[in-house]
Amino acid sequence: MEWLLITAAVAALAALAVVLVQAEVKDTADRVASPDPRVTAAIHSAFEVETGAKAAAAGDFESWTGWERRFSERCSLLAVLYGDADVEVVLNNFNRATGGGIEFDAAAASHAAAADEQPADPSKAQVQCEVR
């Protein structure tokens, strides 16, 4: 009779463990299947900051410094705007092309339009705004 009680207790603990693991797996699956819409919005906003930096036209800024400051600030603000979703800015790099002058003229706008996430070089700038 004793062994029957011990076996029943072990079976009950095993059943409880299965139920708890299933609940945790389901909860995790639900979180992965439906990401936080605020985080998704922050990611989209970071992309818009990068797109805006690439779309800058001659005359929009007096110098490359103004361009760098404007888009770096806009990227930094995403952490504040989406703070309720625990969004943080992990990459914020807006660097002028290494060739040319300091004025934001037609050549600078061309370098900004060619920008990507790689380090700046003489023919293109660097735009990088990434959140998580």
PDB file of C-alpha atoms in Angstrom, residues 6-130:
ATOM      1  CA  ILE A   6       4.511   6.906  -3.333  1.00  0.00           C
ATOM      2  CA  THR A   7       3.817   6.061  -7.002  1.00  0.00           C
ATOM      3  CA  ALA A   8       0.668   8.189  -6.980  1.00  0.00           C
ATOM      4  CA  ALA A   9       2.574  11.144  -5.477  1.00  0.00           C
ATOM      5  CA  VAL A  10       5.330  10.884  -8.090  1.00  0.00           C
ATOM      6  CA  ALA A  11       2.731  10.674 -10.878  1.00  0.00           C
ATOM      7  CA  ALA A  12       0.938  13.733  -9.532  1.00  0.00           C
ATOM      8  CA  LEU A  13       4.192  15.730  -9.448  1.00  0.00           C
ATOM      9  CA  ALA A  14       5.006  14.653 -12.995  1.00  0.00           C
ATOM     10  CA  ALA A  15       1.539  15.711 -14.194  1.00  0.00           C
ATOM     11  CA  LEU A  16       1.929  19.078 -12.482  1.00  0.00           C
ATOM     12  CA  ALA A  17       5.335  19.575 -14.101  1.00  0.00           C
ATOM     13  CA  VAL A  18       3.883  18.808 -17.553  1.00  0.00           C
ATOM     14  CA  VAL A  19       1.063  21.318 -17.060  1.00  0.00           C
ATOM     15  CA  LEU A  20       3.479  24.046 -15.907  1.00  0.00           C
ATOM     16  CA  VAL A  21       5.878  23.465 -18.816  1.00  0.00           C
ATOM     17  CA  GLN A  22       3.021  23.498 -21.330  1.00  0.00           C
ATOM     18  CA  ALA A  23       1.736  26.796 -19.927  1.00  0.00           C
ATOM     19  CA  GLU A  24       5.205  28.381 -20.134  1.00  0.00           C
ATOM     20  CA  VAL A  25       5.721  27.159 -23.715  1.00  0.00           C
ATOM     21  CA  LYS A  26       2.321  28.501 -24.765  1.00  0.00           C
ATOM     22  CA  ASP A  27       3.023  31.884 -23.104  1.00  0.00           C
ATOM     23  CA  THR A  28       6.399  32.139 -24.852  1.00  0.00           C
ATOM     24  CA  ALA A  29       4.868  31.172 -28.196  1.00  0.00           C
ATOM     25  CA  ASP A  30       2.174  33.824 -27.800  1.00  0.00           C
ATOM     26  CA  ARG A  31       4.777  36.527 -27.130  1.00  0.00           C
ATOM     27  CA  VAL A  32       6.846  35.510 -30.170  1.00  0.00           C
ATOM     28  CA  ALA A  33       3.789  35.277 -32.425  1.00  0.00           C
ATOM     29  CA  SER A  34       2.520  38.746 -31.534  1.00  0.00           C
ATOM     30  CA  PRO A  35       5.377  41.225 -30.975  1.00  0.00           C
ATOM     31  CA  ASP A  36       4.721  44.463 -29.150  1.00  0.00           C
ATOM     32  CA  PRO A  37       3.265  46.934 -31.674  1.00  0.00           C
ATOM     33  CA  ARG A  38       5.098  49.831 -29.983  1.00  0.00           C
ATOM     34  CA  VAL A  39       8.450  48.133 -30.605  1.00  0.00           C
ATOM     35  CA  THR A  40       7.441  47.540 -34.219  1.00  0.00           C
ATOM     36  CA  ALA A  41       6.524  51.217 -34.520  1.00  0.00           C
ATOM     37  CA  ALA A  42       9.903  52.217 -33.056  1.00  0.00           C
ATOM     38  CA  ILE A  43      11.726  50.040 -35.592  1.00  0.00           C
ATOM     39  CA  HIS A  44       9.714  51.653 -38.387  1.00  0.00           C
ATOM     40  CA  SER A  45      10.476  55.127 -37.002  1.00  0.00           C
ATOM     41  CA  ALA A  46      14.210  54.323 -36.953  1.00  0.00           C
ATOM     42  CA  PHE A  47      13.962  53.371 -40.616  1.00  0.00           C
ATOM     43  CA  GLU A  48      12.188  56.690 -41.311  1.00  0.00           C
ATOM     44  CA  VAL A  49      15.024  58.603 -39.619  1.00  0.00           C
ATOM     45  CA  GLU A  50      17.538  56.850 -41.883  1.00  0.00           C
ATOM     46  CA  THR A  51      15.368  57.516 -44.934  1.00  0.00           C
ATOM     47  CA  GLY A  52      15.069  61.190 -44.008  1.00  0.00           C
ATOM     48  CA  ALA A  53      18.840  61.489 -43.693  1.00  0.00           C
ATOM     49  CA  LYS A  54      19.284  60.002 -47.173  1.00  0.00           C
ATOM     50  CA  ALA A  55      16.630  62.312 -48.634  1.00  0.00           C
ATOM     51  CA  ALA A  56      18.235  65.546 -47.424  1.00  0.00           C
ATOM     52  CA  ALA A  57      18.596  68.065 -50.233  1.00  0.00           C
ATOM     53  CA  ALA A  58      21.156  70.781 -50.854  1.00  0.00           C
ATOM     54  CA  GLY A  59      20.125  73.798 -48.834  1.00  0.00           C
ATOM     55  CA  ASP A  60      18.337  71.795 -46.124  1.00  0.00           C
ATOM     56  CA  PHE A  61      21.378  72.260 -43.890  1.00  0.00           C
ATOM     57  CA  GLU A  62      24.182  74.793 -43.826  1.00  0.00           C
ATOM     58  CA  SER A  63      26.797  72.155 -43.090  1.00  0.00           C
ATOM     59  CA  TRP A  64      27.393  68.470 -42.599  1.00  0.00           C
ATOM     60  CA  THR A  65      27.459  69.170 -38.856  1.00  0.00           C
ATOM     61  CA  GLY A  66      23.822  70.283 -38.983  1.00  0.00           C
ATOM     62  CA  TRP A  67      22.881  67.134 -40.907  1.00  0.00           C
ATOM     63  CA  GLU A  68      24.713  64.886 -38.429  1.00  0.00           C
ATOM     64  CA  ARG A  69      23.211  66.648 -35.405  1.00  0.00           C
ATOM     65  CA  ARG A  70      19.639  66.665 -36.742  1.00  0.00           C
ATOM     66  CA  PHE A  71      19.422  62.964 -37.529  1.00  0.00           C
ATOM     67  CA  SER A  72      21.429  61.813 -34.533  1.00  0.00           C
ATOM     68  CA  GLU A  73      19.032  63.745 -32.280  1.00  0.00           C
ATOM     69  CA  ARG A  74      15.985  62.315 -34.063  1.00  0.00           C
ATOM     70  CA  CYS A  75      17.348  58.806 -33.591  1.00  0.00           C
ATOM     71  CA  SER A  76      18.101  59.427 -29.901  1.00  0.00           C
ATOM     72  CA  LEU A  77      14.564  60.699 -29.311  1.00  0.00           C
ATOM     73  CA  LEU A  78      13.111  57.319 -30.273  1.00  0.00           C
ATOM     74  CA  ALA A  79      14.154  55.943 -26.877  1.00  0.00           C
ATOM     75  CA  VAL A  80      12.094  58.703 -25.245  1.00  0.00           C
ATOM     76  CA  LEU A  81       9.108  58.466 -27.579  1.00  0.00           C
ATOM     77  CA  TYR A  82       8.868  54.701 -27.166  1.00  0.00           C
ATOM     78  CA  GLY A  83      10.111  54.507 -23.574  1.00  0.00           C
ATOM     79  CA  ASP A  84       6.846  52.880 -22.480  1.00  0.00           C
ATOM     80  CA  ALA A  85       7.822  49.858 -24.601  1.00  0.00           C
ATOM     81  CA  ASP A  86      11.368  49.737 -23.151  1.00  0.00           C
ATOM     82  CA  VAL A  87      12.846  50.648 -26.540  1.00  0.00           C
ATOM     83  CA  GLU A  88      16.517  51.534 -26.546  1.00  0.00           C
ATOM     84  CA  VAL A  89      18.682  52.953 -29.311  1.00  0.00           C
ATOM     85  CA  VAL A  90      21.524  50.498 -29.921  1.00  0.00           C
ATOM     86  CA  LEU A  91      23.139  52.168 -32.959  1.00  0.00           C
ATOM     87  CA  ASN A  92      23.114  55.884 -33.736  1.00  0.00           C
ATOM     88  CA  ASN A  93      25.699  56.816 -36.383  1.00  0.00           C
ATOM     89  CA  PHE A  94      25.225  59.687 -38.807  1.00  0.00           C
ATOM     90  CA  ASN A  95      28.625  60.527 -40.253  1.00  0.00           C
ATOM     91  CA  ARG A  96      29.446  62.800 -43.169  1.00  0.00           C
ATOM     92  CA  ALA A  97      31.253  61.535 -46.245  1.00  0.00           C
ATOM     93  CA  THR A  98      34.990  61.796 -45.708  1.00  0.00           C
ATOM     94  CA  GLY A  99      35.566  63.570 -49.028  1.00  0.00           C
ATOM     95  CA  GLY A 100      34.564  67.106 -49.931  1.00  0.00           C
ATOM     96  CA  GLY A 101      33.886  70.199 -47.889  1.00  0.00           C
ATOM     97  CA  ILE A 102      31.931  70.893 -44.755  1.00  0.00           C
ATOM     98  CA  GLU A 103      29.011  72.632 -46.510  1.00  0.00           C
ATOM     99  CA  PHE A 104      25.857  70.694 -47.257  1.00  0.00           C
ATOM    100  CA  ASP A 105      25.687  71.437 -50.958  1.00  0.00           C
ATOM    101  CA  ALA A 106      24.593  69.375 -53.992  1.00  0.00           C
ATOM    102  CA  ALA A 107      27.639  67.104 -53.714  1.00  0.00           C
ATOM    103  CA  ALA A 108      26.926  66.539 -50.013  1.00  0.00           C
ATOM    104  CA  ALA A 109      23.286  65.721 -50.764  1.00  0.00           C
ATOM    105  CA  SER A 110      24.513  63.176 -53.321  1.00  0.00           C
ATOM    106  CA  HIS A 111      26.809  61.605 -50.713  1.00  0.00           C
ATOM    107  CA  ALA A 112      23.938  61.521 -48.217  1.00  0.00           C
ATOM    108  CA  ALA A 113      21.644  59.861 -50.768  1.00  0.00           C
ATOM    109  CA  ALA A 114      24.249  57.134 -51.320  1.00  0.00           C
ATOM    110  CA  ALA A 115      24.604  56.527 -47.570  1.00  0.00           C
ATOM    111  CA  ASP A 116      24.346  53.104 -45.996  1.00  0.00           C
ATOM    112  CA  GLU A 117      25.141  51.503 -42.633  1.00  0.00           C
ATOM    113  CA  GLN A 118      28.808  50.946 -43.449  1.00  0.00           C
ATOM    114  CA  PRO A 119      31.407  53.489 -42.297  1.00  0.00           C
ATOM    115  CA  ALA A 120      31.530  56.682 -44.332  1.00  0.00           C
ATOM    116  CA  ASP A 121      34.016  56.988 -47.187  1.00  0.00           C
ATOM    117  CA  PRO A 122      34.827  59.728 -49.715  1.00  0.00           C
ATOM    118  CA  SER A 123      31.749  58.982 -51.833  1.00  0.00           C
ATOM    119  CA  LYS A 124      29.037  58.264 -49.256  1.00  0.00           C
ATOM    120  CA  ALA A 125      27.892  59.072 -45.735  1.00  0.00           C
ATOM    121  CA  GLN A 126      26.895  56.666 -42.972  1.00  0.00           C
ATOM    122  CA  VAL A 127      23.340  56.459 -41.664  1.00  0.00           C
ATOM    123  CA  GLN A 128      22.566  54.037 -38.887  1.00  0.00           C
ATOM    124  CA  CYS A 129      19.639  54.220 -36.472  1.00  0.00           C
ATOM    125  CA  GLU A 130      18.756  50.912 -34.852  1.00  0.00           C
TER     126      GLU A 130
END
